[in-house]
C-alpha cells in the first residue's frame, strides 16, 4: 500500500539572461507528470527574484537551468541569498551547459546536484522524488 | 519479403517514409509548375540559374566572445583562413539591450558573444576590417536598430559610403517571442521599428539585408522541420504585410529580405525543406503582392548546422554530424553557411575547433564535386515527394495562423510556443524510448568521458568593460547625450523614422543600455505568456 505523501513543491526556473527554455520546460513537464508540484518562474529571472519566489511559494527545492555560462556567478549568488534569508534548507540543483571542470566547485559551494547535457529525464525525476523521501 | 528492422520508418519530423518512392507518389506533381528551372519561378531548384558554378556560398562563421578586441582578432584570423564573410555573436546583455555594467549583466559579459555597449566598442570590433569589402551579418534583434546605427556610424567615420555596405542585421523579433526569447518591446511598436529599418535600408543601404527571418532558433527550441518552415515563412509574410500597410511598394524592399534556416540531421528532409521554402515563398509573394521585380519572389538564405544536434559525449563525433548537415545545406542551395564547431555544445569554439569547422565547408566546396550541378536531387521521387509534403504541412499551419488572426495574436495565445514544446517533448520521448538513436548517447556509449580543450572567458573581460564604460560616461558631453535621447524619444512617440536620431545618439556616446531604456519608456516592455 502506498504511503500518502503531500506532493513536493519545487521551483523550476531560468536565472540570468539566456532564453534557452527547451530543456527546462521538458524537465518541468516531466516532474509535473511524476506528481511534483511545479512553480515555473519563466525566463530572465535574477537571483533575487528566484529566492523571493522560492520563499513566497514555500518550496522545498529550486531547480535552475543555465545555458549562458554564467552558472559560476549566478548559482553561488542564489545560495548566498538563501542563506541571508534563512532559507538554506531549500535544496538547490541545476542543469544546462555546465562543463565538467565547474561541477566540483559548484557542488562544494552547496549546489546539491548538477545535470549536464543528455541526462536522461528519469534521472532528474528520481533525484527530485528522492528529496521527498529524505524529508 | 525480408523482414524490416523497424515496424515503421519516419523522418526526424515524424513524416512516415515509404520503402521506395515512384511516380505513384507524384501523381499531382508537374515538373513545369512545381519544379521549373533554376533561377526561375517557383525557384524550387535555386534562385540563380548557375548557382555554385558561378559563385560558391559565403562561408560565414558566427563568432564573438570576450571583448571587442578579442573578437576583432578572431575575425582577422577567420578571414586569413579563407572565410568570406563575417558574422557577429553578441553576448546576452547586448542582446537584451543592457550595458556591460548593468547589475543584470553580472557574470554574463563576453560569455555567449562579444560585449558591445557603445560606439567605441563597435569601432574596436571592426578595427582594420574593410567594411566596404567584407559583408557582415549581425545576430541582433531587440536592439538591432541601435547596433545598426553604430555600424553606420563606424562606416561614416571612415568615409565609407553607405551604399557600399553589405551585410545583415537579424532584426526578427517574432521568432524571439516564439523561440529565442531575447526581447525588448511589445510586438506592435517593435514591428513598426523593424519596418522603419526596412524603409531606411531601401533608401540608404541597398546592399544591406535589414532582416534575416529566422527559423534557426525555432528549430533549436525543438520544432519539427514543418513547423520551422511554416512559422518562419509566416513571420516573413507578417513583416511584408506590415511594410506594405505602412505604404512601401513591395518591390522597393522585398529583394533585400533574407532568411535563415537550421540544418538538422535528417539529410533528405532538410534538403527538401530548403526547396519547399523557396517555392512556398515565391508562391505566397506572387499570390499576395503581385510584385513586378522577380527578385521580390526569391528566397535568399543563410543556414547553420543544428547546434542542438551536437553532443557533449564523444565531441569529435560532432564533426561528422556537422559535415552531413553542411552537405544537406549545400544540396539544398543555401547562399551562406555556418558550420558548428565540435566544442560548441560546451563552450564558444576554440580557434582550432572553428578552423576545422571552416575546413569542413572548404572540403565540400573544393573536393566533393557536389557543387558542379544545380539542384542535383531535383526530380528524385523521394525528394520531390518530401518537398511537397513539407510545403503542404506549412500551408496547413498558414491556415491555422490566419484563422487565429495572424502571428502576433497566435503568439499572445502561446500557439507556436506550445506546438514547438509539444514537438520537442515527442522527440525527447522518442530518444528516451530508444526509437531514435544518438551515437555516443543512446548507442556506443563510452564510460570514459573524452575531454577536449575549451575556450574560457575570464572575469577580467567584465571588469575591463565596466572600467571602459565608466571612462566613457565621464568623457562625454552630458547635454548633447541627454538631448539626443530626448530627440529619440520624441521621434519614437510620434512614429517618425528613428535611424537619424539613433545615429546622433550613438555619436553623442549614449550607450546601448541608455538608448534601449529610453525607447522602453516610449514603447513599453514585453511580458511573455508562460506556456508549459
PDB file of N, CA, C and O in Angstrom, chain B residues 368-428:
ATOM      1  N   UNK B 368      34.376  17.664 -52.952  1.00  0.00           N
ATOM      2  CA  UNK B 368      33.302  16.663 -53.062  1.00  0.00           C
ATOM      3  C   UNK B 368      32.642  16.651 -54.434  1.00  0.00           C
ATOM      4  O   UNK B 368      31.875  15.744 -54.742  1.00  0.00           O
ATOM      5  N   UNK B 369      32.886  17.671 -55.245  1.00  0.00           N
ATOM      6  CA  UNK B 369      32.292  17.809 -56.587  1.00  0.00           C
ATOM      7  C   UNK B 369      30.757  17.860 -56.522  1.00  0.00           C
ATOM      8  O   UNK B 369      30.081  17.621 -57.520  1.00  0.00           O
ATOM      9  N   UNK B 370      30.202  18.173 -55.360  1.00  0.00           N
ATOM     10  CA  UNK B 370      28.742  18.286 -55.248  1.00  0.00           C
ATOM     11  C   UNK B 370      28.258  19.651 -55.729  1.00  0.00           C
ATOM     12  O   UNK B 370      27.055  19.897 -55.790  1.00  0.00           O
ATOM     13  N   UNK B 371      29.197  20.547 -56.058  1.00  0.00           N
ATOM     14  CA  UNK B 371      28.814  21.906 -56.430  1.00  0.00           C
ATOM     15  C   UNK B 371      28.685  22.075 -57.949  1.00  0.00           C
ATOM     16  O   UNK B 371      28.355  23.155 -58.429  1.00  0.00           O
ATOM     17  N   UNK B 372      28.930  21.016 -58.667  1.00  0.00           N
ATOM     18  CA  UNK B 372      29.021  21.148 -60.131  1.00  0.00           C
ATOM     19  C   UNK B 372      27.673  21.303 -60.810  1.00  0.00           C
ATOM     20  O   UNK B 372      27.548  21.969 -61.828  1.00  0.00           O
ATOM     21  N   UNK B 373      26.656  20.638 -60.252  1.00  0.00           N
ATOM     22  CA  UNK B 373      25.357  20.583 -60.914  1.00  0.00           C
ATOM     23  C   UNK B 373      24.329  21.267 -60.007  1.00  0.00           C
ATOM     24  O   UNK B 373      24.343  21.066 -58.797  1.00  0.00           O
ATOM     25  N   UNK B 374      23.488  22.086 -60.580  1.00  0.00           N
ATOM     26  CA  UNK B 374      22.481  22.809 -59.795  1.00  0.00           C
ATOM     27  C   UNK B 374      21.355  21.852 -59.390  1.00  0.00           C
ATOM     28  O   UNK B 374      20.865  21.087 -60.221  1.00  0.00           O
ATOM     29  N   UNK B 375      20.952  21.894 -58.128  1.00  0.00           N
ATOM     30  CA  UNK B 375      19.862  21.063 -57.600  1.00  0.00           C
ATOM     31  C   UNK B 375      19.977  19.610 -58.057  1.00  0.00           C
ATOM     32  O   UNK B 375      19.097  19.087 -58.729  1.00  0.00           O
ATOM     33  N   UNK B 376      21.077  18.951 -57.675  1.00  0.00           N
ATOM     34  CA  UNK B 376      21.307  17.600 -58.200  1.00  0.00           C
ATOM     35  C   UNK B 376      20.219  16.590 -57.823  1.00  0.00           C
ATOM     36  O   UNK B 376      20.079  15.558 -58.486  1.00  0.00           O
ATOM     37  N   UNK B 377      19.450  16.858 -56.776  1.00  0.00           N
ATOM     38  CA  UNK B 377      18.420  15.889 -56.362  1.00  0.00           C
ATOM     39  C   UNK B 377      17.056  16.198 -56.965  1.00  0.00           C
ATOM     40  O   UNK B 377      16.087  15.478 -56.709  1.00  0.00           O
ATOM     41  N   UNK B 378      16.963  17.278 -57.732  1.00  0.00           N
ATOM     42  CA  UNK B 378      15.696  17.613 -58.375  1.00  0.00           C
ATOM     43  C   UNK B 378      15.219  16.457 -59.237  1.00  0.00           C
ATOM     44  O   UNK B 378      16.001  15.862 -59.973  1.00  0.00           O
ATOM     45  N   UNK B 379      13.943  16.132 -59.143  1.00  0.00           N
ATOM     46  CA  UNK B 379      13.385  15.038 -59.926  1.00  0.00           C
ATOM     47  C   UNK B 379      13.426  13.699 -59.217  1.00  0.00           C
ATOM     48  O   UNK B 379      12.814  12.739 -59.677  1.00  0.00           O
ATOM     49  N   UNK B 380      14.112  13.637 -58.079  1.00  0.00           N
ATOM     50  CA  UNK B 380      14.085  12.404 -57.287  1.00  0.00           C
ATOM     51  C   UNK B 380      12.672  12.222 -56.749  1.00  0.00           C
ATOM     52  O   UNK B 380      12.095  13.153 -56.176  1.00  0.00           O
ATOM     53  N   UNK B 381      12.108  11.045 -56.961  1.00  0.00           N
ATOM     54  CA  UNK B 381      10.728  10.819 -56.474  1.00  0.00           C
ATOM     55  C   UNK B 381      10.629  11.126 -54.991  1.00  0.00           C
ATOM     56  O   UNK B 381       9.681  11.734 -54.521  1.00  0.00           O
ATOM     57  N   UNK B 382      11.641  10.662 -54.249  1.00  0.00           N
ATOM     58  CA  UNK B 382      11.601  10.829 -52.801  1.00  0.00           C
ATOM     59  C   UNK B 382      11.725  12.307 -52.407  1.00  0.00           C
ATOM     60  O   UNK B 382      10.916  12.833 -51.640  1.00  0.00           O
ATOM     61  N   UNK B 383      12.721  12.985 -52.955  1.00  0.00           N
ATOM     62  CA  UNK B 383      12.955  14.376 -52.550  1.00  0.00           C
ATOM     63  C   UNK B 383      11.802  15.282 -53.011  1.00  0.00           C
ATOM     64  O   UNK B 383      11.360  16.164 -52.273  1.00  0.00           O
ATOM     65  N   UNK B 384      11.286  15.036 -54.198  1.00  0.00           N
ATOM     66  CA  UNK B 384      10.144  15.848 -54.650  1.00  0.00           C
ATOM     67  C   UNK B 384       8.913  15.598 -53.778  1.00  0.00           C
ATOM     68  O   UNK B 384       8.167  16.512 -53.453  1.00  0.00           O
ATOM     69  N   UNK B 385       8.734  14.326 -53.387  1.00  0.00           N
ATOM     70  CA  UNK B 385       7.589  13.993 -52.535  1.00  0.00           C
ATOM     71  C   UNK B 385       7.737  14.671 -51.170  1.00  0.00           C
ATOM     72  O   UNK B 385       6.781  15.259 -50.634  1.00  0.00           O
ATOM     73  N   UNK B 386       8.936  14.621 -50.608  1.00  0.00           N
ATOM     74  CA  UNK B 386       9.177  15.291 -49.324  1.00  0.00           C
ATOM     75  C   UNK B 386       8.973  16.799 -49.452  1.00  0.00           C
ATOM     76  O   UNK B 386       8.393  17.444 -48.573  1.00  0.00           O
ATOM     77  N   UNK B 387       9.447  17.367 -50.554  1.00  0.00           N
ATOM     78  CA  UNK B 387       9.290  18.810 -50.777  1.00  0.00           C
ATOM     79  C   UNK B 387       7.795  19.166 -50.777  1.00  0.00           C
ATOM     80  O   UNK B 387       7.376  20.139 -50.132  1.00  0.00           O
ATOM     81  N   UNK B 388       7.011  18.356 -51.468  1.00  0.00           N
ATOM     82  CA  UNK B 388       5.560  18.591 -51.500  1.00  0.00           C
ATOM     83  C   UNK B 388       4.951  18.520 -50.101  1.00  0.00           C
ATOM     84  O   UNK B 388       4.127  19.347 -49.717  1.00  0.00           O
ATOM     85  N   UNK B 389       5.358  17.493 -49.347  1.00  0.00           N
ATOM     86  CA  UNK B 389       4.737  17.301 -48.026  1.00  0.00           C
ATOM     87  C   UNK B 389       5.114  18.418 -47.062  1.00  0.00           C
ATOM     88  O   UNK B 389       4.302  18.839 -46.235  1.00  0.00           O
ATOM     89  N   UNK B 390       6.340  18.892 -47.155  1.00  0.00           N
ATOM     90  CA  UNK B 390       6.740  20.000 -46.278  1.00  0.00           C
ATOM     91  C   UNK B 390       5.960  21.260 -46.630  1.00  0.00           C
ATOM     92  O   UNK B 390       5.494  21.986 -45.748  1.00  0.00           O
ATOM     93  N   UNK B 391       5.816  21.514 -47.932  1.00  0.00           N
ATOM     94  CA  UNK B 391       5.056  22.704 -48.339  1.00  0.00           C
ATOM     95  C   UNK B 391       3.596  22.584 -47.884  1.00  0.00           C
ATOM     96  O   UNK B 391       3.026  23.530 -47.337  1.00  0.00           O
ATOM     97  N   UNK B 392       3.017  21.397 -48.073  1.00  0.00           N
ATOM     98  CA  UNK B 392       1.616  21.198 -47.663  1.00  0.00           C
ATOM     99  C   UNK B 392       1.457  21.367 -46.149  1.00  0.00           C
ATOM    100  O   UNK B 392       0.510  22.003 -45.680  1.00  0.00           O
ATOM    101  N   UNK B 393       2.391  20.792 -45.397  1.00  0.00           N
ATOM    102  CA  UNK B 393       2.328  20.909 -43.934  1.00  0.00           C
ATOM    103  C   UNK B 393       2.417  22.355 -43.489  1.00  0.00           C
ATOM    104  O   UNK B 393       1.705  22.797 -42.573  1.00  0.00           O
ATOM    105  N   UNK B 394       3.286  23.112 -44.148  1.00  0.00           N
ATOM    106  CA  UNK B 394       3.444  24.527 -43.796  1.00  0.00           C
ATOM    107  C   UNK B 394       2.170  25.289 -44.125  1.00  0.00           C
ATOM    108  O   UNK B 394       1.724  26.140 -43.350  1.00  0.00           O
ATOM    109  N   UNK B 395       1.562  24.971 -45.258  1.00  0.00           N
ATOM    110  CA  UNK B 395       0.337  25.682 -45.654  1.00  0.00           C
ATOM    111  C   UNK B 395      -0.814  25.409 -44.683  1.00  0.00           C
ATOM    112  O   UNK B 395      -1.647  26.277 -44.449  1.00  0.00           O
ATOM    113  N   UNK B 396      -0.830  24.199 -44.114  1.00  0.00           N
ATOM    114  CA  UNK B 396      -1.857  23.908 -43.095  1.00  0.00           C
ATOM    115  C   UNK B 396      -1.683  24.833 -41.891  1.00  0.00           C
ATOM    116  O   UNK B 396      -2.653  25.364 -41.346  1.00  0.00           O
ATOM    117  N   UNK B 397      -0.429  25.024 -41.466  1.00  0.00           N
ATOM    118  CA  UNK B 397      -0.170  25.971 -40.379  1.00  0.00           C
ATOM    119  C   UNK B 397      -0.548  27.393 -40.785  1.00  0.00           C
ATOM    120  O   UNK B 397      -1.066  28.156 -39.964  1.00  0.00           O
ATOM    121  N   UNK B 398      -0.286  27.739 -42.045  1.00  0.00           N
ATOM    122  CA  UNK B 398      -0.665  29.080 -42.518  1.00  0.00           C
ATOM    123  C   UNK B 398      -2.167  29.293 -42.295  1.00  0.00           C
ATOM    124  O   UNK B 398      -2.595  30.336 -41.817  1.00  0.00           O
ATOM    125  N   UNK B 399      -2.978  28.306 -42.654  1.00  0.00           N
ATOM    126  CA  UNK B 399      -4.439  28.434 -42.492  1.00  0.00           C
ATOM    127  C   UNK B 399      -4.799  28.615 -41.027  1.00  0.00           C
ATOM    128  O   UNK B 399      -5.639  29.443 -40.672  1.00  0.00           O
ATOM    129  N   UNK B 400      -4.166  27.806 -40.159  1.00  0.00           N
ATOM    130  CA  UNK B 400      -4.448  27.913 -38.725  1.00  0.00           C
ATOM    131  C   UNK B 400      -4.101  29.315 -38.217  1.00  0.00           C
ATOM    132  O   UNK B 400      -4.875  29.936 -37.478  1.00  0.00           O
ATOM    133  N   UNK B 401      -2.938  29.811 -38.634  1.00  0.00           N
ATOM    134  CA  UNK B 401      -2.491  31.130 -38.173  1.00  0.00           C
ATOM    135  C   UNK B 401      -3.409  32.231 -38.705  1.00  0.00           C
ATOM    136  O   UNK B 401      -3.718  33.190 -37.983  1.00  0.00           O
ATOM    137  N   UNK B 402      -3.870  32.091 -39.938  1.00  0.00           N
ATOM    138  CA  UNK B 402      -4.819  33.077 -40.489  1.00  0.00           C
ATOM    139  C   UNK B 402      -6.098  33.095 -39.645  1.00  0.00           C
ATOM    140  O   UNK B 402      -6.614  34.149 -39.298  1.00  0.00           O
ATOM    141  N   UNK B 403      -6.572  31.899 -39.314  1.00  0.00           N
ATOM    142  CA  UNK B 403      -7.807  31.795 -38.516  1.00  0.00           C
ATOM    143  C   UNK B 403      -7.640  32.424 -37.139  1.00  0.00           C
ATOM    144  O   UNK B 403      -8.588  32.961 -36.564  1.00  0.00           O
ATOM    145  N   UNK B 404      -6.414  32.353 -36.610  1.00  0.00           N
ATOM    146  CA  UNK B 404      -6.171  32.918 -35.279  1.00  0.00           C
ATOM    147  C   UNK B 404      -6.022  34.437 -35.321  1.00  0.00           C
ATOM    148  O   UNK B 404      -5.911  35.072 -34.275  1.00  0.00           O
ATOM    149  N   UNK B 405      -5.977  34.986 -36.526  1.00  0.00           N
ATOM    150  CA  UNK B 405      -5.866  36.442 -36.637  1.00  0.00           C
ATOM    151  C   UNK B 405      -4.441  36.922 -36.835  1.00  0.00           C
ATOM    152  O   UNK B 405      -4.140  38.088 -36.575  1.00  0.00           O
ATOM    153  N   UNK B 406      -3.580  36.015 -37.271  1.00  0.00           N
ATOM    154  CA  UNK B 406      -2.210  36.413 -37.571  1.00  0.00           C
ATOM    155  C   UNK B 406      -1.229  35.971 -36.501  1.00  0.00           C
ATOM    156  O   UNK B 406      -1.621  35.443 -35.453  1.00  0.00           O
ATOM    157  N   UNK B 407       0.064  36.191 -36.767  1.00  0.00           N
ATOM    158  CA  UNK B 407       1.102  35.646 -35.896  1.00  0.00           C
ATOM    159  C   UNK B 407       1.140  36.316 -34.527  1.00  0.00           C
ATOM    160  O   UNK B 407       1.352  35.648 -33.518  1.00  0.00           O
ATOM    161  N   UNK B 408       0.931  37.634 -34.483  1.00  0.00           N
ATOM    162  CA  UNK B 408       1.016  38.298 -33.169  1.00  0.00           C
ATOM    163  C   UNK B 408      -0.059  37.752 -32.230  1.00  0.00           C
ATOM    164  O   UNK B 408       0.210  37.442 -31.058  1.00  0.00           O
ATOM    165  N   UNK B 409      -1.271  37.594 -32.751  1.00  0.00           N
ATOM    166  CA  UNK B 409      -2.348  37.033 -31.914  1.00  0.00           C
ATOM    167  C   UNK B 409      -2.006  35.604 -31.494  1.00  0.00           C
ATOM    168  O   UNK B 409      -2.222  35.197 -30.348  1.00  0.00           O
ATOM    169  N   UNK B 410      -1.462  34.841 -32.438  1.00  0.00           N
ATOM    170  CA  UNK B 410      -1.109  33.443 -32.143  1.00  0.00           C
ATOM    171  C   UNK B 410      -0.047  33.366 -31.046  1.00  0.00           C
ATOM    172  O   UNK B 410      -0.115  32.515 -30.157  1.00  0.00           O
ATOM    173  N   UNK B 411       0.923  34.273 -31.105  1.00  0.00           N
ATOM    174  CA  UNK B 411       1.981  34.294 -30.078  1.00  0.00           C
ATOM    175  C   UNK B 411       1.377  34.649 -28.720  1.00  0.00           C
ATOM    176  O   UNK B 411       1.710  34.050 -27.693  1.00  0.00           O
ATOM    177  N   UNK B 412       0.476  35.627 -28.718  1.00  0.00           N
ATOM    178  CA  UNK B 412      -0.159  36.028 -27.459  1.00  0.00           C
ATOM    179  C   UNK B 412      -0.919  34.865 -26.823  1.00  0.00           C
ATOM    180  O   UNK B 412      -1.000  34.753 -25.609  1.00  0.00           O
ATOM    181  N   UNK B 413      -1.455  33.999 -27.702  1.00  0.00           N
ATOM    182  CA  UNK B 413      -2.169  32.827 -27.183  1.00  0.00           C
ATOM    183  C   UNK B 413      -1.237  31.650 -26.914  1.00  0.00           C
ATOM    184  O   UNK B 413      -1.693  30.581 -26.528  1.00  0.00           O
ATOM    185  N   UNK B 414       0.051  31.844 -27.208  1.00  0.00           N
ATOM    186  CA  UNK B 414       1.020  30.777 -26.949  1.00  0.00           C
ATOM    187  C   UNK B 414       0.976  29.642 -27.945  1.00  0.00           C
ATOM    188  O   UNK B 414       1.528  28.566 -27.682  1.00  0.00           O
ATOM    189  N   UNK B 415       0.368  29.877 -29.110  1.00  0.00           N
ATOM    190  CA  UNK B 415       0.179  28.763 -30.057  1.00  0.00           C
ATOM    191  C   UNK B 415       1.485  28.215 -30.621  1.00  0.00           C
ATOM    192  O   UNK B 415       1.781  27.028 -30.450  1.00  0.00           O
ATOM    193  N   UNK B 416       2.323  29.055 -31.290  1.00  0.00           N
ATOM    194  CA  UNK B 416       3.549  28.456 -31.831  1.00  0.00           C
ATOM    195  C   UNK B 416       4.442  27.918 -30.718  1.00  0.00           C
ATOM    196  O   UNK B 416       5.074  26.865 -30.876  1.00  0.00           O
ATOM    197  N   UNK B 417       4.470  28.620 -29.576  1.00  0.00           N
ATOM    198  CA  UNK B 417       5.304  28.157 -28.462  1.00  0.00           C
ATOM    199  C   UNK B 417       4.888  26.747 -28.026  1.00  0.00           C
ATOM    200  O   UNK B 417       5.722  25.884 -27.770  1.00  0.00           O
ATOM    201  N   UNK B 418       3.561  26.522 -27.925  1.00  0.00           N
ATOM    202  CA  UNK B 418       3.073  25.228 -27.446  1.00  0.00           C
ATOM    203  C   UNK B 418       3.321  24.134 -28.483  1.00  0.00           C
ATOM    204  O   UNK B 418       3.688  23.009 -28.134  1.00  0.00           O
ATOM    205  N   UNK B 419       3.115  24.459 -29.768  1.00  0.00           N
ATOM    206  CA  UNK B 419       3.363  23.467 -30.822  1.00  0.00           C
ATOM    207  C   UNK B 419       4.817  22.994 -30.778  1.00  0.00           C
ATOM    208  O   UNK B 419       5.111  21.811 -30.930  1.00  0.00           O
ATOM    209  N   UNK B 420       5.726  23.948 -30.581  1.00  0.00           N
ATOM    210  CA  UNK B 420       7.164  23.623 -30.561  1.00  0.00           C
ATOM    211  C   UNK B 420       7.504  22.802 -29.318  1.00  0.00           C
ATOM    212  O   UNK B 420       8.223  21.812 -29.388  1.00  0.00           O
ATOM    213  N   UNK B 421       6.953  23.199 -28.178  1.00  0.00           N
ATOM    214  CA  UNK B 421       7.227  22.473 -26.937  1.00  0.00           C
ATOM    215  C   UNK B 421       6.714  21.035 -27.031  1.00  0.00           C
ATOM    216  O   UNK B 421       7.401  20.094 -26.621  1.00  0.00           O
ATOM    217  N   UNK B 422       5.518  20.871 -27.601  1.00  0.00           N
ATOM    218  CA  UNK B 422       4.978  19.517 -27.774  1.00  0.00           C
ATOM    219  C   UNK B 422       5.884  18.683 -28.680  1.00  0.00           C
ATOM    220  O   UNK B 422       6.137  17.505 -28.416  1.00  0.00           O
ATOM    221  N   UNK B 423       6.373  19.307 -29.754  1.00  0.00           N
ATOM    222  CA  UNK B 423       7.255  18.580 -30.679  1.00  0.00           C
ATOM    223  C   UNK B 423       8.555  18.194 -29.991  1.00  0.00           C
ATOM    224  O   UNK B 423       9.064  17.085 -30.174  1.00  0.00           O
ATOM    225  N   UNK B 424       9.081  19.094 -29.172  1.00  0.00           N
ATOM    226  CA  UNK B 424      10.349  18.776 -28.513  1.00  0.00           C
ATOM    227  C   UNK B 424      10.150  17.680 -27.473  1.00  0.00           C
ATOM    228  O   UNK B 424      11.024  16.846 -27.261  1.00  0.00           O
ATOM    229  N   UNK B 425       8.957  17.657 -26.868  1.00  0.00           N
ATOM    230  CA  UNK B 425       8.670  16.584 -25.906  1.00  0.00           C
ATOM    231  C   UNK B 425       8.543  15.225 -26.613  1.00  0.00           C
ATOM    232  O   UNK B 425       9.053  14.223 -26.125  1.00  0.00           O
ATOM    233  N   UNK B 426       7.899  15.234 -27.788  1.00  0.00           N
ATOM    234  CA  UNK B 426       7.795  13.991 -28.570  1.00  0.00           C
ATOM    235  C   UNK B 426       9.181  13.468 -28.927  1.00  0.00           C
ATOM    236  O   UNK B 426       9.464  12.280 -28.794  1.00  0.00           O
ATOM    237  N   UNK B 427      10.051  14.379 -29.363  1.00  0.00           N
ATOM    238  CA  UNK B 427      11.407  13.993 -29.771  1.00  0.00           C
ATOM    239  C   UNK B 427      12.176  13.410 -28.582  1.00  0.00           C
ATOM    240  O   UNK B 427      12.824  12.372 -28.684  1.00  0.00           O
ATOM    241  N   UNK B 428      12.063  14.075 -27.427  1.00  0.00           N
ATOM    242  CA  UNK B 428      12.740  13.598 -26.225  1.00  0.00           C
ATOM    243  C   UNK B 428      12.232  12.209 -25.833  1.00  0.00           C
ATOM    244  O   UNK B 428      13.002  11.331 -25.458  1.00  0.00           O
TER     245      UNK B 428
END
